[in-house]
PDB file of C-alpha atoms in Angstrom:
ATOM      1  CA  MET A   1      72.006  14.836   6.849  1.00 68.00           C
ATOM      2  CA  ASN A   2      70.463  14.041   3.457  1.00 85.00           C
ATOM      3  CA  ASN A   3      70.882  10.348   2.762  1.00 87.00           C
ATOM      4  CA  VAL A   4      69.063   7.266   1.507  1.00 89.00           C
ATOM      5  CA  LYS A   5      69.606   3.899   3.180  1.00 90.00           C
ATOM      6  CA  LEU A   6      67.911   0.570   2.378  1.00 92.00           C
ATOM      7  CA  LYS A   7      68.532  -3.008   1.298  1.00 92.00           C
ATOM      8  CA  ILE A   8      67.426  -4.189  -2.136  1.00 93.00           C
ATOM      9  CA  ALA A   9      67.375  -7.487  -4.021  1.00 90.00           C
ATOM     10  CA  ASN A  10      70.228  -7.630  -6.515  1.00 91.00           C
ATOM     11  CA  THR A  11      69.598 -10.898  -8.359  1.00 93.00           C
ATOM     12  CA  PRO A  12      66.876 -13.575  -8.408  1.00 94.00           C
ATOM     13  CA  TYR A  13      67.480 -17.309  -8.096  1.00 95.00           C
ATOM     14  CA  TYR A  14      68.059 -18.811 -11.535  1.00 94.00           C
ATOM     15  CA  ASN A  15      69.433 -22.172 -12.674  1.00 92.00           C
ATOM     16  CA  ASN A  16      69.819 -23.604 -16.160  1.00 87.00           C
ATOM     17  CA  ASP A  17      72.473 -25.635 -17.960  1.00 80.00           C
ATOM     18  CA  ASN A  18      74.760 -22.652 -18.506  1.00 84.00           C
ATOM     19  CA  LEU A  19      74.189 -20.218 -15.643  1.00 89.00           C
ATOM     20  CA  ILE A  20      73.453 -20.439 -11.949  1.00 91.00           C
ATOM     21  CA  LEU A  21      72.422 -17.339  -9.995  1.00 94.00           C
ATOM     22  CA  GLU A  22      71.741 -17.135  -6.285  1.00 95.00           C
ATOM     23  CA  GLU A  23      69.374 -14.674  -4.656  1.00 95.00           C
ATOM     24  CA  THR A  24      71.522 -11.774  -3.514  1.00 94.00           C
ATOM     25  CA  GLU A  25      70.890  -8.399  -1.950  1.00 92.00           C
ATOM     26  CA  THR A  26      72.915  -5.272  -1.462  1.00 92.00           C
ATOM     27  CA  GLU A  27      72.705  -2.143   0.634  1.00 91.00           C
ATOM     28  CA  ILE A  28      72.184   1.379  -0.621  1.00 91.00           C
ATOM     29  CA  ASN A  29      73.647   3.936   1.755  1.00 92.00           C
ATOM     30  CA  ILE A  30      74.394   7.178  -0.032  1.00 90.00           C
ATOM     31  CA  SER A  31      74.664  10.820   0.927  1.00 94.00           C
ATOM     32  CA  LEU A  32      72.602  12.772  -1.573  1.00 95.00           C
ATOM     33  CA  LYS A  33      74.493  15.236  -3.748  1.00 96.00           C
ATOM     34  CA  SER A  34      72.932  18.307  -5.305  1.00 95.00           C
ATOM     35  CA  GLY A  35      72.090  18.056  -9.006  1.00 94.00           C
ATOM     36  CA  ALA A  36      71.914  15.003 -11.257  1.00 95.00           C
ATOM     37  CA  ASN A  37      73.822  11.875 -10.225  1.00 97.00           C
ATOM     38  CA  THR A  38      74.195   8.258 -11.351  1.00 97.00           C
ATOM     39  CA  VAL A  39      74.908   5.631  -8.692  1.00 96.00           C
ATOM     40  CA  THR A  40      76.318   2.172  -9.474  1.00 96.00           C
ATOM     41  CA  LEU A  41      76.411  -0.074  -6.433  1.00 95.00           C
ATOM     42  CA  THR A  42      79.471  -2.203  -5.677  1.00 94.00           C
ATOM     43  CA  PRO A  43      79.178  -5.472  -7.651  1.00 95.00           C
ATOM     44  CA  VAL A  44      78.501  -8.612  -5.607  1.00 95.00           C
ATOM     45  CA  GLU A  45      79.230 -12.233  -6.453  1.00 96.00           C
ATOM     46  CA  ALA A  46      75.941 -13.743  -7.628  1.00 95.00           C
ATOM     47  CA  GLY A  47      76.768 -17.079  -9.302  1.00 93.00           C
ATOM     48  CA  ARG A  48      78.755 -18.479 -12.193  1.00 90.00           C
ATOM     49  CA  ILE A  49      78.632 -19.657 -15.779  1.00 88.00           C
ATOM     50  CA  THR A  50      79.288 -23.362 -16.344  1.00 83.00           C
ATOM     51  CA  GLY A  51      82.871 -23.919 -17.443  1.00 81.00           C
ATOM     52  CA  MET A  52      84.102 -20.451 -16.475  1.00 81.00           C
ATOM     53  CA  PRO A  53      86.517 -20.116 -13.546  1.00 85.00           C
ATOM     54  CA  THR A  54      85.444 -16.602 -12.646  1.00 88.00           C
ATOM     55  CA  PRO A  55      82.253 -15.731 -10.728  1.00 94.00           C
ATOM     56  CA  MET A  56      79.300 -13.845 -12.166  1.00 94.00           C
ATOM     57  CA  MET A  57      79.087 -10.356 -10.665  1.00 95.00           C
ATOM     58  CA  ALA A  58      75.895  -8.333 -10.330  1.00 96.00           C
ATOM     59  CA  SER A  59      75.245  -4.674  -9.612  1.00 96.00           C
ATOM     60  CA  LEU A  60      72.397  -2.160  -9.730  1.00 96.00           C
ATOM     61  CA  THR A  61      72.574   1.313 -11.276  1.00 97.00           C
ATOM     62  CA  PHE A  62      70.062   4.112 -10.703  1.00 97.00           C
ATOM     63  CA  TRP A  63      69.804   7.833 -11.408  1.00 98.00           C
ATOM     64  CA  TYR A  64      68.599  10.627  -9.154  1.00 97.00           C
ATOM     65  CA  SER A  65      68.575  14.402  -8.982  1.00 96.00           C
ATOM     66  CA  PHE A  66      68.443  16.245  -5.664  1.00 95.00           C
ATOM     67  CA  ASP A  67      67.418  19.823  -4.849  1.00 92.00           C
ATOM     68  CA  PRO A  68      68.372  20.522  -1.219  1.00 93.00           C
ATOM     69  CA  SER A  69      66.634  23.925  -1.261  1.00 89.00           C
ATOM     70  CA  THR A  70      63.225  22.236  -1.565  1.00 91.00           C
ATOM     71  CA  ASN A  71      64.155  18.839  -0.109  1.00 93.00           C
ATOM     72  CA  THR A  72      63.138  17.231  -3.402  1.00 95.00           C
ATOM     73  CA  ILE A  73      64.571  14.116  -5.027  1.00 96.00           C
ATOM     74  CA  THR A  74      63.756  13.123  -8.604  1.00 97.00           C
ATOM     75  CA  LEU A  75      63.856   9.453  -9.632  1.00 97.00           C
ATOM     76  CA  CYS A  76      62.967   7.459 -12.746  1.00 98.00           C
ATOM     77  CA  GLY A  77      59.706   5.529 -12.680  1.00 97.00           C
ATOM     78  CA  SER A  78      59.985   1.807 -13.398  1.00 97.00           C
ATOM     79  CA  ASP A  79      58.107   2.243 -16.700  1.00 96.00           C
ATOM     80  CA  TYR A  80      60.078   5.312 -17.806  1.00 96.00           C
ATOM     81  CA  THR A  81      62.080   4.663 -20.981  1.00 95.00           C
ATOM     82  CA  SER A  82      65.461   6.360 -20.686  1.00 95.00           C
ATOM     83  CA  THR A  83      69.166   5.596 -20.440  1.00 94.00           C
ATOM     84  CA  ASP A  84      68.815   7.092 -16.930  1.00 97.00           C
ATOM     85  CA  SER A  85      66.399   4.348 -15.871  1.00 97.00           C
ATOM     86  CA  THR A  86      67.330   1.779 -13.238  1.00 97.00           C
ATOM     87  CA  TYR A  87      69.050  -1.376 -14.476  1.00 97.00           C
ATOM     88  CA  ILE A  88      70.811  -4.516 -13.259  1.00 96.00           C
ATOM     89  CA  THR A  89      74.174  -5.546 -14.732  1.00 95.00           C
ATOM     90  CA  LEU A  90      75.475  -9.120 -14.939  1.00 94.00           C
ATOM     91  CA  SER A  91      79.126  -9.503 -15.869  1.00 93.00           C
ATOM     92  CA  PRO A  92      81.616 -12.361 -15.445  1.00 92.00           C
ATOM     93  CA  LYS A  93      84.408 -11.013 -13.263  1.00 92.00           C
ATOM     94  CA  ASP A  94      87.419  -9.548 -15.077  1.00 90.00           C
ATOM     95  CA  THR A  95      85.778  -9.779 -18.517  1.00 88.00           C
ATOM     96  CA  GLN A  96      84.311  -7.267 -20.946  1.00 88.00           C
ATOM     97  CA  GLN A  97      81.076  -9.266 -21.226  1.00 88.00           C
ATOM     98  CA  TYR A  98      77.946  -7.784 -19.675  1.00 92.00           C
ATOM     99  CA  LEU A  99      74.169  -7.772 -19.763  1.00 93.00           C
ATOM    100  CA  ASN A 100      72.209  -4.693 -18.650  1.00 95.00           C
ATOM    101  CA  VAL A 101      68.484  -5.225 -18.037  1.00 96.00           C
ATOM    102  CA  TYR A 102      66.379  -2.090 -17.463  1.00 97.00           C
ATOM    103  CA  ALA A 103      63.326  -1.873 -15.219  1.00 97.00           C
ATOM    104  CA  TYR A 104      61.221  -0.787 -18.214  1.00 96.00           C
ATOM    105  CA  GLY A 105      62.133  -3.974 -20.081  1.00 93.00           C
ATOM    106  CA  ASP A 106      64.900  -3.107 -22.538  1.00 92.00           C
ATOM    107  CA  HIS A 107      68.348  -4.676 -22.381  1.00 90.00           C
ATOM    108  CA  LYS A 108      71.839  -4.087 -23.713  1.00 89.00           C
ATOM    109  CA  SER A 109      74.752  -6.506 -23.929  1.00 87.00           C
ATOM    110  CA  GLU A 110      78.212  -7.035 -25.312  1.00 80.00           C
ATOM    111  CA  LYS A 111      77.601  -8.970 -28.527  1.00 68.00           C
ATOM    112  CA  HIS A 112      79.501 -12.109 -27.499  1.00 70.00           C
ATOM    113  CA  THR A 113      77.619 -12.523 -24.210  1.00 77.00           C
ATOM    114  CA  SER A 114      75.950 -15.935 -24.531  1.00 77.00           C
ATOM    115  CA  PHE A 115      73.619 -15.578 -21.550  1.00 78.00           C
ATOM    116  CA  ALA A 116      72.137 -12.384 -23.004  1.00 77.00           C
ATOM    117  CA  ASN A 117      69.915 -14.494 -25.276  1.00 81.00           C
ATOM    118  CA  ASP A 118      68.029 -16.094 -22.389  1.00 85.00           C
ATOM    119  CA  SER A 119      64.547 -14.512 -22.358  1.00 89.00           C
ATOM    120  CA  LEU A 120      63.558 -16.011 -18.972  1.00 92.00           C
ATOM    121  CA  LEU A 121      66.709 -14.641 -17.338  1.00 92.00           C
ATOM    122  CA  LYS A 122      66.027 -11.174 -18.755  1.00 93.00           C
ATOM    123  CA  GLU A 123      62.434 -11.242 -17.515  1.00 95.00           C
ATOM    124  CA  LEU A 124      63.534 -12.253 -14.000  1.00 95.00           C
ATOM    125  CA  LEU A 125      66.164  -9.509 -13.944  1.00 95.00           C
ATOM    126  CA  LYS A 126      63.590  -6.978 -15.143  1.00 96.00           C
ATOM    127  CA  GLN A 127      61.232  -7.953 -12.321  1.00 97.00           C
ATOM    128  CA  THR A 128      64.078  -7.648  -9.820  1.00 97.00           C
ATOM    129  CA  ALA A 129      65.021  -4.207 -11.172  1.00 97.00           C
ATOM    130  CA  VAL A 130      61.390  -3.056 -10.885  1.00 97.00           C
ATOM    131  CA  LYS A 131      61.138  -4.238  -7.265  1.00 97.00           C
ATOM    132  CA  ALA A 132      64.397  -2.514  -6.376  1.00 96.00           C
ATOM    133  CA  ASN A 133      63.365   0.707  -8.102  1.00 97.00           C
ATOM    134  CA  GLU A 134      59.949   0.807  -6.420  1.00 97.00           C
ATOM    135  CA  LEU A 135      61.603   0.243  -3.041  1.00 97.00           C
ATOM    136  CA  ILE A 136      63.987   3.146  -3.687  1.00 97.00           C
ATOM    137  CA  ILE A 137      61.047   5.413  -4.623  1.00 97.00           C
ATOM    138  CA  ASN A 138      58.915   4.399  -1.637  1.00 97.00           C
ATOM    139  CA  THR A 139      61.831   4.793   0.777  1.00 96.00           C
ATOM    140  CA  ALA A 140      62.583   8.272  -0.586  1.00 97.00           C
ATOM    141  CA  LYS A 141      58.916   9.293  -0.126  1.00 97.00           C
ATOM    142  CA  LYS A 142      59.259   8.756   3.635  1.00 95.00           C
ATOM    143  CA  GLN A 143      61.847  11.551   3.826  1.00 95.00           C
ATOM    144  CA  TYR A 144      61.582  13.826   0.797  1.00 97.00           C
ATOM    145  CA  ASN A 145      59.319  15.394  -1.758  1.00 97.00           C
ATOM    146  CA  VAL A 146      59.662  12.942  -4.645  1.00 97.00           C
ATOM    147  CA  ILE A 147      59.273  13.550  -8.366  1.00 97.00           C
ATOM    148  CA  VAL A 148      58.941  10.368 -10.435  1.00 97.00           C
ATOM    149  CA  ARG A 149      59.819  10.746 -14.097  1.00 96.00           C
ATOM    150  CA  SER A 150      57.010   8.989 -15.945  1.00 94.00           C
ATOM    151  CA  PRO A 151      55.816   8.144 -19.475  1.00 90.00           C
ATOM    152  CA  GLN A 152      53.500  10.508 -21.312  1.00 82.00           C
ATOM    153  CA  PRO A 153      49.911  10.456 -20.008  1.00 81.00           C
ATOM    154  CA  GLY A 154      47.554   8.065 -21.780  1.00 76.00           C
ATOM    155  CA  LEU A 155      44.971  10.732 -22.537  1.00 76.00           C
ATOM    156  CA  PRO A 156      43.552  11.287 -26.044  1.00 76.00           C
ATOM    157  CA  ASN A 157      45.665  13.628 -28.173  1.00 73.00           C
ATOM    158  CA  ILE A 158      42.761  16.041 -28.541  1.00 71.00           C
ATOM    159  CA  ILE A 159      42.821  16.617 -24.772  1.00 75.00           C
ATOM    160  CA  MET A 160      46.608  16.826 -24.499  1.00 73.00           C
ATOM    161  CA  GLU A 161      46.812  19.343 -27.337  1.00 71.00           C
ATOM    162  CA  ASP A 162      44.277  21.564 -25.583  1.00 76.00           C
ATOM    163  CA  LEU A 163      46.437  21.632 -22.458  1.00 84.00           C
ATOM    164  CA  ARG A 164      49.150  24.171 -23.129  1.00 86.00           C
ATOM    165  CA  ALA A 165      51.763  26.032 -21.128  1.00 88.00           C
ATOM    166  CA  VAL A 166      53.464  29.352 -21.875  1.00 90.00           C
ATOM    167  CA  TYR A 167      57.205  29.962 -21.465  1.00 89.00           C
ATOM    168  CA  ARG A 168      58.924  33.354 -21.509  1.00 89.00           C
ATOM    169  CA  ASN A 169      62.685  33.507 -21.991  1.00 87.00           C
ATOM    170  CA  GLY A 170      62.742  29.752 -21.457  1.00 86.00           C
ATOM    171  CA  VAL A 171      61.050  29.934 -18.041  1.00 86.00           C
ATOM    172  CA  PHE A 172      57.535  28.717 -17.227  1.00 86.00           C
ATOM    173  CA  LEU A 173      55.154  31.687 -17.252  1.00 87.00           C
ATOM    174  CA  GLU A 174      51.659  30.265 -16.861  1.00 84.00           C
ATOM    175  CA  LEU A 175      49.120  27.752 -18.102  1.00 83.00           C
ATOM    176  CA  HIS A 176      47.913  28.947 -21.476  1.00 86.00           C
ATOM    177  CA  ASP A 177      44.800  31.130 -21.458  1.00 83.00           C
ATOM    178  CA  PRO A 178      43.357  31.703 -24.965  1.00 82.00           C
ATOM    179  CA  GLU A 179      41.947  35.033 -23.795  1.00 83.00           C
ATOM    180  CA  ASN A 180      45.382  36.408 -22.877  1.00 86.00           C
ATOM    181  CA  GLU A 181      47.709  38.233 -25.226  1.00 88.00           C
ATOM    182  CA  TYR A 182      51.312  37.067 -25.091  1.00 91.00           C
ATOM    183  CA  GLU A 183      54.580  38.613 -26.196  1.00 92.00           C
ATOM    184  CA  THR A 184      55.939  37.788 -29.632  1.00 93.00           C
ATOM    185  CA  ASP A 185      58.830  35.707 -28.288  1.00 93.00           C
ATOM    186  CA  ASP A 186      56.720  33.725 -25.817  1.00 92.00           C
ATOM    187  CA  LYS A 187      56.567  30.022 -26.642  1.00 92.00           C
ATOM    188  CA  ILE A 188      53.506  27.833 -26.190  1.00 91.00           C
ATOM    189  CA  PHE A 189      53.869  24.068 -25.760  1.00 88.00           C
ATOM    190  CA  SER A 190      51.389  21.245 -25.392  1.00 84.00           C
ATOM    191  CA  ALA A 191      51.211  19.226 -22.180  1.00 82.00           C
ATOM    192  CA  SER A 192      52.927  16.353 -23.993  1.00 79.00           C
ATOM    193  CA  ALA A 193      56.007  18.525 -24.508  1.00 83.00           C
ATOM    194  CA  VAL A 194      56.257  19.862 -20.960  1.00 86.00           C
ATOM    195  CA  PHE A 195      55.060  16.900 -18.890  1.00 88.00           C
ATOM    196  CA  GLY A 196      57.736  16.173 -16.297  1.00 91.00           C
ATOM    197  CA  GLY A 197      56.254  13.371 -14.216  1.00 94.00           C
ATOM    198  CA  LEU A 198      54.434  13.017 -10.915  1.00 96.00           C
ATOM    199  CA  ILE A 199      55.251  14.530  -7.526  1.00 97.00           C
ATOM    200  CA  THR A 200      54.445  13.262  -4.036  1.00 98.00           C
ATOM    201  CA  LEU A 201      54.778  15.835  -1.255  1.00 98.00           C
ATOM    202  CA  ARG A 202      55.907  15.316   2.305  1.00 96.00           C
ATOM    203  CA  PRO A 203      53.109  15.920   4.847  1.00 95.00           C
ATOM    204  CA  ASP A 204      54.934  19.006   6.128  1.00 94.00           C
ATOM    205  CA  ALA A 205      55.631  20.461   2.666  1.00 96.00           C
ATOM    206  CA  ASN A 206      54.435  23.903   1.635  1.00 95.00           C
ATOM    207  CA  PHE A 207      53.638  25.329  -1.773  1.00 95.00           C
ATOM    208  CA  ALA A 208      52.578  28.691  -3.152  1.00 94.00           C
ATOM    209  CA  ASN A 209      51.177  30.321  -6.276  1.00 92.00           C
ATOM    210  CA  ILE A 210      53.324  31.305  -9.217  1.00 87.00           C
ATOM    211  CA  THR A 211      52.911  35.060  -9.574  1.00 81.00           C
ATOM    212  CA  ASN A 212      54.579  35.723 -12.919  1.00 63.00           C
ATOM    213  CA  ALA A 213      51.398  34.873 -14.801  1.00 52.00           C
ATOM    214  CA  ALA A 214      50.313  37.228 -17.554  1.00 47.00           C
ATOM    215  CA  THR A 215      47.047  38.177 -15.930  1.00 45.00           C
ATOM    216  CA  ASP A 216      44.948  37.551 -12.816  1.00 42.00           C
ATOM    217  CA  PRO A 217      42.624  36.024 -11.923  1.00 40.00           C
ATOM    218  CA  LYS A 218      43.963  32.811 -13.426  1.00 44.00           C
ATOM    219  CA  ILE A 219      41.253  30.824 -15.207  1.00 42.00           C
ATOM    220  CA  SER A 220      43.485  28.531 -17.262  1.00 51.00           C
ATOM    221  CA  GLY A 221      43.692  25.868 -14.566  1.00 59.00           C
ATOM    222  CA  TYR A 222      40.238  24.420 -15.230  1.00 62.00           C
ATOM    223  CA  PRO A 223      41.111  22.066 -18.153  1.00 75.00           C
ATOM    224  CA  TRP A 224      44.296  20.884 -16.438  1.00 82.00           C
ATOM    225  CA  MET A 225      42.168  19.134 -13.847  1.00 86.00           C
ATOM    226  CA  GLN A 226      41.501  16.526 -16.552  1.00 85.00           C
ATOM    227  CA  LEU A 227      45.159  15.557 -16.405  1.00 87.00           C
ATOM    228  CA  TRP A 228      45.249  15.420 -12.602  1.00 91.00           C
ATOM    229  CA  ASN A 229      42.013  13.406 -12.511  1.00 90.00           C
ATOM    230  CA  HIS A 230      43.504  10.943 -15.002  1.00 88.00           C
ATOM    231  CA  TYR A 231      46.146   9.922 -12.472  1.00 91.00           C
ATOM    232  CA  TYR A 232      44.482  10.409  -9.116  1.00 93.00           C
ATOM    233  CA  GLY A 233      40.696  10.377  -9.553  1.00 93.00           C
ATOM    234  CA  GLU A 234      38.310  13.301  -9.394  1.00 93.00           C
ATOM    235  CA  ALA A 235      39.238  16.035  -6.938  1.00 94.00           C
ATOM    236  CA  ASN A 236      36.328  17.573  -5.069  1.00 93.00           C
ATOM    237  CA  VAL A 237      38.057  19.671  -2.393  1.00 96.00           C
ATOM    238  CA  CYS A 238      41.029  22.016  -2.162  1.00 97.00           C
ATOM    239  CA  ALA A 239      44.336  20.248  -1.505  1.00 97.00           C
ATOM    240  CA  SER A 240      45.055  22.875   1.143  1.00 96.00           C
ATOM    241  CA  LYS A 241      41.563  22.824   2.635  1.00 95.00           C
ATOM    242  CA  HIS A 242      41.218  25.422   5.407  1.00 92.00           C
ATOM    243  CA  TYR A 243      45.011  25.477   5.978  1.00 92.00           C
ATOM    244  CA  ASN A 244      45.999  28.721   7.690  1.00 87.00           C
ATOM    245  CA  TYR A 245      49.420  28.085   9.312  1.00 82.00           C
ATOM    246  CA  GLY A 246      47.774  26.790  12.484  1.00 70.00           C
ATOM    247  CA  GLU A 247      45.953  30.070  13.124  1.00 74.00           C
ATOM    248  CA  GLY A 248      42.229  29.695  12.522  1.00 76.00           C
ATOM    249  CA  THR A 249      41.097  28.489   9.108  1.00 83.00           C
ATOM    250  CA  PHE A 250      41.304  29.687   5.520  1.00 91.00           C
ATOM    251  CA  ASN A 251      37.825  29.944   4.030  1.00 93.00           C
ATOM    252  CA  CYS A 252      38.166  27.814   0.877  1.00 94.00           C
ATOM    253  CA  SER A 253      35.708  28.244  -1.993  1.00 94.00           C
ATOM    254  CA  SER A 254      33.899  25.313  -3.596  1.00 93.00           C
ATOM    255  CA  THR A 255      35.278  25.794  -7.135  1.00 92.00           C
ATOM    256  CA  ILE A 256      38.328  23.559  -7.681  1.00 93.00           C
ATOM    257  CA  ILE A 257      40.917  24.170 -10.414  1.00 90.00           C
ATOM    258  CA  GLY A 258      44.354  22.895 -11.330  1.00 90.00           C
ATOM    259  CA  GLY A 259      46.545  25.449  -9.590  1.00 90.00           C
ATOM    260  CA  HIS A 260      50.067  25.925 -10.945  1.00 88.00           C
ATOM    261  CA  VAL A 261      52.361  26.236  -7.946  1.00 93.00           C
ATOM    262  CA  ILE A 262      55.946  26.006  -6.714  1.00 92.00           C
ATOM    263  CA  LEU A 263      57.373  24.500  -3.544  1.00 93.00           C
ATOM    264  CA  GLY A 264      57.986  26.817  -0.618  1.00 91.00           C
ATOM    265  CA  LYS A 265      56.176  29.425   1.428  1.00 91.00           C
ATOM    266  CA  GLN A 266      56.766  32.393  -0.847  1.00 89.00           C
ATOM    267  CA  PRO A 267      54.497  33.054  -3.847  1.00 89.00           C
ATOM    268  CA  GLY A 268      56.606  34.322  -6.719  1.00 84.00           C
ATOM    269  CA  VAL A 269      58.275  33.675 -10.030  1.00 79.00           C
ATOM    270  CA  VAL A 270      59.750  30.326 -10.942  1.00 77.00           C
ATOM    271  CA  PRO A 271      63.245  30.199  -9.374  1.00 67.00           C
ATOM    272  CA  GLN A 272      66.137  29.777 -11.795  1.00 64.00           C
ATOM    273  CA  GLY A 273      67.109  26.114 -11.918  1.00 61.00           C
ATOM    274  CA  SER A 274      63.930  24.961 -10.197  1.00 66.00           C
ATOM    275  CA  ASN A 275      62.147  21.901 -11.476  1.00 66.00           C
ATOM    276  CA  THR A 276      59.204  21.955  -9.101  1.00 77.00           C
ATOM    277  CA  VAL A 277      56.409  23.634 -11.040  1.00 88.00           C
ATOM    278  CA  PHE A 278      53.393  21.391 -10.562  1.00 93.00           C
ATOM    279  CA  ILE A 279      49.623  21.206 -10.904  1.00 92.00           C
ATOM    280  CA  ILE A 280      47.558  20.383  -7.823  1.00 95.00           C
ATOM    281  CA  PRO A 281      43.825  20.878  -7.079  1.00 96.00           C
ATOM    282  CA  ILE A 282      43.226  24.106  -5.174  1.00 95.00           C
ATOM    283  CA  CYS A 283      40.167  26.245  -4.696  1.00 94.00           C
ATOM    284  CA  GLN A 284      39.670  29.381  -6.726  1.00 92.00           C
ATOM    285  CA  ARG A 285      40.026  31.520  -3.606  1.00 93.00           C
ATOM    286  CA  HIS A 286      43.504  30.142  -2.927  1.00 94.00           C
ATOM    287  CA  ASN A 287      44.363  30.523  -6.600  1.00 90.00           C
ATOM    288  CA  LYS A 288      43.567  34.239  -6.526  1.00 89.00           C
ATOM    289  CA  ASN A 289      45.371  34.937  -3.250  1.00 91.00           C
ATOM    290  CA  ASN A 290      49.095  35.572  -3.567  1.00 89.00           C
ATOM    291  CA  ASP A 291      49.466  36.548   0.084  1.00 90.00           C
ATOM    292  CA  VAL A 292      49.239  33.002   1.432  1.00 92.00           C
ATOM    293  CA  TYR A 293      51.020  29.693   1.095  1.00 94.00           C
ATOM    294  CA  MET A 294      49.503  26.224   1.229  1.00 96.00           C
ATOM    295  CA  SER A 295      50.029  22.690   2.543  1.00 96.00           C
ATOM    296  CA  PRO A 296      48.965  19.228   1.254  1.00 97.00           C
ATOM    297  CA  VAL A 297      46.127  18.719   3.738  1.00 96.00           C
ATOM    298  CA  MET A 298      43.802  16.720   1.440  1.00 97.00           C
ATOM    299  CA  TYR A 299      45.966  15.789  -1.559  1.00 97.00           C
ATOM    300  CA  ASN A 300      49.736  15.393  -1.622  1.00 97.00           C
ATOM    301  CA  GLU A 301      50.241  14.475  -5.289  1.00 97.00           C
ATOM    302  CA  GLY A 302      50.585  16.593  -8.398  1.00 96.00           C
ATOM    303  CA  ILE A 303      51.510  16.779 -12.089  1.00 94.00           C
ATOM    304  CA  VAL A 304      55.031  18.121 -12.708  1.00 93.00           C
ATOM    305  CA  LEU A 305      55.708  20.525 -15.583  1.00 89.00           C
ATOM    306  CA  HIS A 306      59.150  21.393 -16.871  1.00 84.00           C
ATOM    307  CA  SER A 307      60.020  24.707 -15.283  1.00 81.00           C
ATOM    308  CA  HIS A 308      62.431  25.630 -18.083  1.00 74.00           C
ATOM    309  CA  TYR A 309      62.120  24.949 -21.793  1.00 70.00           C
ATOM    310  CA  ASN A 310      64.649  26.182 -24.323  1.00 59.00           C
TER     311      ASN A 310
END
């Protein structure tokens, strides 16, 4: 059964002349649903505002997307700026007043909410939201392949503009190769436009080459290693070093490139609806062989690219 279960902190301790909050926690116990979902946990009593008869309620909201076919859950990183990002809500019970504080630091409130102007309170709630979000991510990584939606890479624009990806009919085709000729309607985007976040693979995960590339052998993966190295350090071996399904060893070559791959054991085109195209260091021999699949023996992290772009 696909589920996520853990306890998280809901509010920090806080005490000033107008508001008292107690440290509270709540339990997440959800059965994962396919597709994109937003979860708001049941509000808990966390304190009260001086002079108000009703308690202050607190709840946590987070977003996820789940693909049961690849056992992959996508979550928002704590520094990812989006309305989907994790946030904590404070609201006096049975009122329209509220304060939402996001893990990435922004906040929203009903304009007459007096406690929304307290900068220390907002900072404490932000820290609590970050801790809760990181715990959700780390718990998910124990069971699933996890994609974390992340801010744009902090690489110089000149590098990012040189990293390009080609899409045909809205579907990822290949990493751009300036020596290839593409169809008139093919679209070419920079890495900034197609960057989808970071993926962490389960130890027993498998991945395989994308075979709908314009030409073989694929040489366009070399510059993309700059992006992988930016996040994870320099790769010097194949992620799937010598992996051969438990039968002998695969003879990896020494040249390492950023292979563009999909989850699963079957090399092929990008599946419709998939969001698991990613870059991971593999040897050139693996990159040229579409008769094998791979496993994260040495590295289990990669750079996610949008699989569809319309």
